[in-house]
Short mmCIF file of C-alpha atoms and ligand atoms in Angstrom, two decimals:
data_model
loop_
_atom_site.label_atom_id
_atom_site.label_comp_id
_atom_site.label_asym_id
_atom_site.label_seq_id
_atom_site.Cartn_x
_atom_site.Cartn_y
_atom_site.Cartn_z
CA MET A 1 0.00 0.00 0.00
CA THR A 2 1.22 3.49 -0.74
CA LYS A 3 1.72 5.62 2.32
CA ARG A 4 1.69 9.35 2.03
CA ILE A 5 2.98 12.06 4.25
CA TYR A 6 1.75 15.55 3.78
CA THR A 7 4.79 17.53 4.87
CA ASP A 8 7.73 18.54 2.73
CA PRO A 9 9.22 15.22 1.62
CA SER A 10 12.76 16.55 1.74
CA ILE A 11 12.54 16.91 5.51
CA ALA A 12 12.95 13.83 7.68
CA SER A 13 10.41 13.47 10.50
CA SER A 14 13.29 13.55 12.97
CA GLU A 15 14.07 17.10 11.90
CA ILE A 16 10.58 18.51 12.29
CA THR A 17 9.65 16.86 15.56
CA PRO A 18 11.10 17.72 18.94
CA GLU A 19 13.45 14.95 19.95
CA SER A 20 11.54 13.83 23.03
CA VAL A 21 8.43 13.38 20.98
CA PHE A 22 10.28 11.64 18.21
CA LEU A 23 11.65 9.19 20.74
CA ASN A 24 8.14 8.61 22.05
CA ARG A 25 7.09 7.89 18.54
CA ARG A 26 9.79 5.27 18.24
CA ALA A 27 8.48 3.78 21.48
CA PHE A 28 4.99 3.81 20.03
CA ILE A 29 6.16 1.99 16.94
CA ARG A 30 7.93 -0.59 19.08
CA ALA A 31 4.92 -1.01 21.37
CA SER A 32 2.62 -1.44 18.44
CA SER A 33 4.58 -4.19 16.81
CA GLY A 34 3.63 -6.74 19.46
CA THR A 35 0.60 -8.94 19.74
CA ALA A 36 -1.72 -6.01 20.31
CA ALA A 37 -1.11 -5.29 16.65
CA THR A 38 -4.81 -5.70 15.91
CA ALA A 39 -5.50 -2.08 16.69
CA LEU A 40 -2.10 -0.65 16.01
CA GLY A 41 -0.72 -2.80 13.24
CA LEU A 42 -1.26 -0.37 10.44
CA SER A 43 -0.18 2.58 12.51
CA THR A 44 3.09 0.80 12.89
CA ALA A 45 3.50 0.40 9.19
CA ALA A 46 2.35 3.87 8.37
CA LEU A 47 4.41 5.58 11.00
CA ALA A 48 7.45 3.63 10.04
CA SER A 49 6.87 4.60 6.45
CA ALA A 50 6.88 8.28 7.30
CA ALA A 51 10.64 8.19 7.06
CA GLU A 52 10.52 6.67 3.58
CA PRO A 53 10.15 8.51 0.26
CA VAL A 54 6.63 9.78 -0.04
CA GLU A 55 4.09 10.63 -2.63
CA LEU A 56 2.20 13.87 -2.08
CA SER A 57 -1.42 14.15 -3.10
CA TYR A 58 -0.89 17.89 -3.47
CA GLN A 59 1.00 20.66 -1.72
CA THR A 60 -0.70 22.65 1.01
CA ASP A 61 2.41 24.00 2.69
CA PRO A 62 4.66 24.66 -0.30
CA ASP A 63 7.38 26.53 1.57
CA GLY A 64 7.29 24.12 4.51
CA SER A 65 6.73 27.03 6.89
CA LEU A 66 4.47 25.11 9.27
CA ARG A 67 7.16 22.65 10.19
CA GLY A 68 8.92 25.19 12.40
CA GLU A 69 5.69 26.33 14.04
CA GLN A 70 4.39 23.17 15.64
CA THR A 71 2.73 23.72 18.99
CA PRO A 72 4.49 21.73 21.73
CA TYR A 73 2.90 18.36 22.54
CA ASP A 74 2.21 19.41 26.12
CA ALA A 75 0.19 22.44 25.03
CA VAL A 76 -1.78 20.44 22.44
CA THR A 77 -2.73 17.83 25.03
CA SER A 78 -3.34 19.98 28.11
CA TYR A 79 -5.34 22.97 26.78
CA ASN A 80 -8.48 21.39 25.33
CA ASN A 81 -12.15 21.77 24.62
CA PHE A 82 -14.06 18.54 25.24
CA TYR A 83 -17.20 19.59 27.10
CA GLU A 84 -18.15 16.00 27.86
CA PHE A 85 -15.44 16.24 30.54
CA GLY A 86 -16.00 19.81 31.73
CA THR A 87 -15.74 23.34 30.45
CA ASP A 88 -12.36 24.33 31.86
CA LYS A 89 -9.44 23.95 29.44
CA SER A 90 -7.69 21.65 31.90
CA ASP A 91 -10.73 19.39 32.51
CA PRO A 92 -10.31 17.06 29.50
CA ALA A 93 -6.69 16.21 30.35
CA ARG A 94 -7.70 15.56 33.96
CA HIS A 95 -10.86 13.57 33.38
CA ALA A 96 -11.01 12.08 29.88
CA HIS A 97 -9.10 8.97 30.97
CA SER A 98 -12.45 7.72 32.33
CA MET A 99 -13.68 7.17 28.75
CA ALA A 100 -13.16 3.58 27.57
CA THR A 101 -12.03 3.62 23.93
CA ASP A 102 -11.53 -0.08 23.25
CA PRO A 103 -13.67 -1.74 21.96
CA TRP A 104 -14.98 1.06 19.74
CA THR A 105 -17.56 0.90 16.98
CA ILE A 106 -18.52 3.55 14.41
CA ARG A 107 -21.86 3.11 12.68
CA VAL A 108 -22.07 4.53 9.17
CA GLY A 109 -25.54 4.89 7.71
CA GLY A 110 -28.21 7.20 6.36
CA LEU A 111 -28.15 7.77 2.60
CA VAL A 112 -25.45 5.24 1.75
CA ASP A 113 -25.75 2.16 -0.44
CA GLN A 114 -23.74 -0.01 1.95
CA PRO A 115 -24.48 0.91 5.57
CA GLY A 116 -22.35 -0.82 8.16
CA GLU A 117 -20.05 -0.65 11.11
CA LEU A 118 -16.37 -0.05 11.53
CA HIS A 119 -14.51 -1.36 14.53
CA LEU A 120 -11.35 0.22 15.80
CA GLU A 121 -9.33 -2.69 14.40
CA ASP A 122 -10.85 -2.09 10.93
CA VAL A 123 -9.93 1.56 11.12
CA MET A 124 -6.37 0.94 12.16
CA SER A 125 -5.73 -1.87 9.74
CA GLY A 126 -7.83 -0.73 6.81
CA PHE A 127 -6.65 2.78 5.99
CA ASP A 128 -3.33 4.22 4.88
CA LEU A 129 -2.23 6.67 7.52
CA GLU A 130 -0.55 9.98 6.71
CA GLU A 131 1.03 12.68 8.79
CA ARG A 132 -0.39 16.14 8.14
CA ILE A 133 0.78 19.30 9.81
CA TYR A 134 -2.24 21.58 9.97
CA ARG A 135 -3.10 24.93 11.46
CA PHE A 136 -5.99 24.58 13.93
CA ARG A 137 -8.00 27.69 14.90
CA CYS A 138 -10.59 27.69 17.68
CA VAL A 139 -13.54 30.08 17.44
CA GLU A 140 -12.34 31.41 20.82
CA ALA A 141 -9.33 32.90 18.97
CA TRP A 142 -6.55 30.60 20.12
CA SER A 143 -4.68 28.51 17.61
CA MET A 144 -2.16 25.70 17.26
CA VAL A 145 -0.16 23.86 14.62
CA VAL A 146 -0.56 20.11 15.02
CA PRO A 147 1.11 17.16 13.30
CA TRP A 148 -1.90 14.85 13.00
CA ILE A 149 -1.86 11.20 11.95
CA GLY A 150 -4.90 10.12 10.01
CA PHE A 151 -6.54 9.46 6.67
CA PRO A 152 -8.90 11.44 4.44
CA LEU A 153 -12.53 11.17 5.49
CA ALA A 154 -13.33 10.71 1.78
CA THR A 155 -11.64 7.29 1.83
CA LEU A 156 -13.92 6.16 4.63
CA LEU A 157 -17.10 7.58 3.12
CA LYS A 158 -16.44 6.00 -0.27
CA ARG A 159 -16.41 2.55 1.32
CA PHE A 160 -20.03 3.03 2.38
CA ALA A 161 -21.03 4.46 -1.02
CA PRO A 162 -23.01 7.67 -0.39
CA SER A 163 -26.13 7.61 -2.56
CA ALA A 164 -27.05 10.28 -5.09
CA GLU A 165 -29.49 12.03 -2.72
CA GLY A 166 -26.81 12.51 -0.05
CA ARG A 167 -25.81 16.17 0.41
CA PHE A 168 -24.56 16.39 3.99
CA VAL A 169 -22.75 14.29 6.55
CA GLU A 170 -23.68 14.18 10.23
CA PHE A 171 -21.32 13.06 13.01
CA LYS A 172 -22.03 12.10 16.60
CA THR A 173 -19.73 11.71 19.58
CA LEU A 174 -19.95 8.93 22.13
CA TYR A 175 -22.47 9.71 24.87
CA ARG A 176 -21.76 7.65 27.96
CA PRO A 177 -22.67 9.76 31.00
CA GLY A 178 -21.15 7.25 33.43
CA GLU A 179 -17.74 7.96 31.92
CA MET A 180 -18.26 11.63 31.04
CA ARG A 181 -18.62 13.81 34.08
CA GLY A 182 -19.27 16.97 32.04
CA THR A 183 -22.48 15.50 30.63
CA ARG A 184 -23.79 14.99 34.18
CA SER A 185 -22.97 18.50 35.33
CA PHE A 186 -25.87 20.82 36.12
CA THR A 187 -23.99 23.55 34.22
CA SER A 188 -23.96 21.44 31.05
CA VAL A 189 -25.67 23.33 28.25
CA ILE A 190 -25.25 20.97 25.31
CA ASP A 191 -28.02 18.63 24.20
CA TRP A 192 -25.90 15.45 24.13
CA PRO A 193 -24.53 13.70 22.19
CA TYR A 194 -22.25 16.34 20.67
CA ARG A 195 -23.16 16.58 16.99
CA GLU A 196 -21.51 18.17 13.99
CA GLY A 197 -21.98 18.23 10.26
CA LEU A 198 -20.43 19.09 6.92
CA ARG A 199 -21.69 19.47 3.41
CA LEU A 200 -20.84 16.29 1.48
CA ASP A 201 -18.37 18.12 -0.78
CA GLU A 202 -16.60 19.54 2.28
CA ALA A 203 -16.50 16.06 3.80
CA MET A 204 -15.02 14.64 0.59
CA HIS A 205 -12.39 17.39 0.30
CA PRO A 206 -8.88 15.92 0.51
CA LEU A 207 -7.93 18.24 3.39
CA THR A 208 -10.68 16.81 5.62
CA LEU A 209 -9.01 14.32 7.89
CA MET A 210 -10.05 11.55 10.26
CA ALA A 211 -7.32 11.67 12.86
CA VAL A 212 -6.25 8.72 14.97
CA GLY A 213 -3.06 10.22 16.31
CA LEU A 214 -0.90 13.27 16.80
CA TYR A 215 2.82 13.75 17.17
CA GLY A 216 3.31 10.17 16.01
CA LYS A 217 1.29 8.68 18.87
CA THR A 218 -2.29 7.48 19.20
CA LEU A 219 -4.70 10.27 20.13
CA PRO A 220 -4.85 11.00 23.86
CA ASN A 221 -8.43 10.76 25.13
CA GLN A 222 -8.59 14.51 25.71
CA ASN A 223 -7.92 15.10 22.01
CA GLY A 224 -10.76 12.82 20.88
CA ALA A 225 -9.54 9.23 20.98
CA PRO A 226 -9.78 6.95 19.22
CA LEU A 227 -10.97 8.83 16.14
CA ARG A 228 -11.87 12.46 15.50
CA LEU A 229 -12.49 14.80 12.63
CA VAL A 230 -10.05 17.58 11.66
CA VAL A 231 -11.29 20.25 9.25
CA PRO A 232 -8.39 22.71 9.18
CA TRP A 233 -10.11 25.62 7.41
CA LYS A 234 -13.02 25.72 9.88
CA TYR A 235 -13.27 26.77 13.52
CA GLY A 236 -12.30 23.96 15.85
CA PHE A 237 -15.82 23.16 17.06
CA LYS A 238 -16.47 21.49 13.69
CA SER A 239 -13.67 19.02 14.44
CA ILE A 240 -15.81 16.61 16.46
CA LYS A 241 -14.09 14.15 18.78
CA SER A 242 -14.53 10.47 19.69
CA ILE A 243 -16.94 9.71 16.83
CA VAL A 244 -19.36 6.77 17.05
CA GLU A 245 -21.84 7.58 14.31
CA ILE A 246 -21.69 9.00 10.79
CA ASN A 247 -24.82 9.51 8.66
CA VAL A 248 -25.16 10.83 5.14
CA THR A 249 -28.27 13.02 4.95
CA ALA A 250 -30.27 15.01 2.41
CA GLU A 251 -30.94 17.92 4.78
CA GLN A 252 -28.43 20.04 6.67
CA PRO A 253 -28.01 18.29 10.03
CA GLU A 254 -28.54 20.00 13.37
CA THR A 255 -25.25 20.66 15.10
CA SER A 256 -24.55 21.21 18.79
CA TRP A 257 -23.21 24.76 18.77
CA GLN A 258 -25.50 26.09 16.08
CA THR A 259 -28.50 24.70 17.95
CA LEU A 260 -27.27 26.21 21.19
CA GLN A 261 -26.53 29.71 19.90
CA PRO A 262 -27.21 30.19 16.16
CA SER A 263 -26.31 33.87 16.16
CA GLU A 264 -22.80 33.05 17.38
CA TYR A 265 -21.97 29.72 15.77
CA GLY A 266 -22.87 29.03 12.15
CA PHE A 267 -23.07 25.73 10.32
CA TYR A 268 -20.21 26.65 7.98
CA ALA A 269 -17.85 28.12 10.59
CA ASN A 270 -15.14 28.84 8.04
CA VAL A 271 -12.26 30.74 9.64
CA ASN A 272 -12.82 34.32 8.52
CA PRO A 273 -11.03 37.40 9.92
CA GLU A 274 -13.66 39.60 8.21
CA VAL A 275 -16.60 38.20 10.16
CA ASP A 276 -16.37 38.80 13.90
CA HIS A 277 -17.95 36.65 16.54
CA PRO A 278 -20.71 38.83 18.06
CA ARG A 279 -18.71 39.05 21.30
CA TRP A 280 -15.13 39.34 20.02
CA SER A 281 -13.03 40.08 16.95
CA GLN A 282 -11.72 37.28 14.76
CA ARG A 283 -8.97 39.43 13.19
CA PHE A 284 -6.22 38.06 15.42
CA GLU A 285 -5.45 34.86 17.26
CA ARG A 286 -3.28 33.73 20.16
CA LYS A 287 -0.91 31.02 19.11
CA LEU A 288 -0.48 28.47 21.89
CA PRO A 289 1.38 28.46 24.18
CA SER A 290 0.29 32.00 25.01
CA SER A 291 0.37 34.04 28.21
CA ILE A 292 -0.35 37.58 29.34
CA PHE A 293 3.36 38.34 29.11
CA LYS A 294 3.82 36.59 25.78
CA PRO A 295 0.46 36.60 24.02
CA ASN A 296 1.87 35.29 20.74
CA ARG A 297 -0.64 37.30 18.74
CA ALA A 298 -0.88 36.82 14.97
CA PRO A 299 -3.31 37.90 12.26
CA THR A 300 -5.92 35.29 11.39
CA LEU A 301 -5.82 34.05 7.81
CA PRO A 302 -8.89 33.60 5.59
CA PHE A 303 -9.90 29.93 5.64
CA ASN A 304 -7.11 29.57 8.20
CA GLY A 305 -4.52 29.68 5.43
CA TYR A 306 -6.22 27.12 3.15
CA ARG A 307 -8.01 29.59 0.86
CA GLU A 308 -6.30 28.32 -2.25
CA GLN A 309 -7.53 24.78 -1.60
CA VAL A 310 -11.07 25.42 -0.38
CA ALA A 311 -12.42 28.82 -1.48
CA GLY A 312 -13.89 27.17 -4.60
CA LEU A 313 -16.31 25.24 -2.38
CA TYR A 314 -18.04 28.51 -1.49
CA GLU A 315 -18.10 30.29 -4.82
CA GLY A 316 -21.09 32.59 -5.12
CA MET A 317 -21.95 32.31 -1.41
CA ASP A 318 -22.12 35.34 0.86
CA LEU A 319 -19.78 34.27 3.66
CA ARG A 320 -21.25 36.90 5.99
CA GLN A 321 -24.63 35.26 5.67
CA PHE A 322 -23.28 31.70 5.74
CA TYR A 323 -20.86 32.16 8.65
N1 MTE B 1 -15.96 17.39 20.22
C1 MTE B 1 -16.71 17.00 21.27
N2 MTE B 1 -17.29 15.80 21.24
N3 MTE B 1 -16.93 17.79 22.34
C2 MTE B 1 -16.39 19.05 22.41
O1 MTE B 1 -16.61 19.77 23.42
N4 MTE B 1 -15.03 20.76 21.30
C3 MTE B 1 -14.69 21.30 19.99
C4 MTE B 1 -13.93 20.28 19.14
N5 MTE B 1 -14.55 18.98 19.20
C5 MTE B 1 -15.59 19.51 21.33
C6 MTE B 1 -15.35 18.61 20.25
C7 MTE B 1 -13.93 22.53 20.08
S1 MTE B 1 -14.79 23.92 20.57
C8 MTE B 1 -12.61 22.60 19.74
S2 MTE B 1 -11.80 24.09 19.67
C9 MTE B 1 -11.84 21.40 19.46
O2 MTE B 1 -12.59 20.21 19.63
C10 MTE B 1 -10.64 21.34 20.38
O3 MTE B 1 -9.79 20.28 20.03
P1 MTE B 1 -8.50 20.00 20.91
O4 MTE B 1 -8.93 19.93 22.34
O5 MTE B 1 -7.93 18.72 20.41
O6 MTE B 1 -7.58 21.17 20.67
#
């Protein structure tokens, strides 16, 4: 099987990854090559292949500038939004370990010709994994650069054969209150399970990733283990975590944040410095790690820097109306 890596092929992974993390990755590869290879077998192969010559589907970071900007692993995994475990940024890292992620089943249905289920083993052994270094911009105006491990969502969807009437894709997160203290909290405002959606052409876009890892390791629970969406040109709330259900639909699906506060969170949620959130500006962002003394402020880019790849999806649409 061909394995692809998204970053500049002339740069070895060891050069772009902090050494401690790279060593962890080696440990991960070693750990995965044992008998527990059911779930991790392909990761092993794919991660190992990251050091080999690669074939790029297309260039999204032509000058390789993102490689020097990666957000440290500790920041990516300790400053999170995962409301199922609480609303404080530190809650997911403290509490998400209570979520059992193995066994894990994802049901794929709705307007598809071949509905079915995927088990974690199928995911790990059935898809070519790639490393992609993406910008990630939260609607709250903080941002990161993350080396994800995953595969295009399009590859998964094609296996279930979306039918001609399908126009949208709906995603749902696991809802297991016994393991998710945030869902039991009296301050919880979301109508669980957490739901998100994309237009089918957005879902099929080659940038849209199903991530199973980051920094060369399997996803930590707080980042959406075992499988989450990453849509790099949209605000982070579209990138739904710990997915258990995917449905192709004819109508635009209801999504958690849009349902909760439609004037603040749109269905499209494309990163757009020209359209402010009603309560704050979107012109600038704080690149993590950020502090009062070192805010790390930077201008926000249209479509989070992926305009060239995705603007065509929205031709003729008023992006102020469809925010
Ligand atoms: N998915 C679920 N199920 N629950 C959540 O609360 N938060 C979203 C998104 N996916 C969220 C979720 C938001 S608001 C953001 S910014 C990103 O996850 C954060 O991803 P990270 O914690 O990996 O940085």
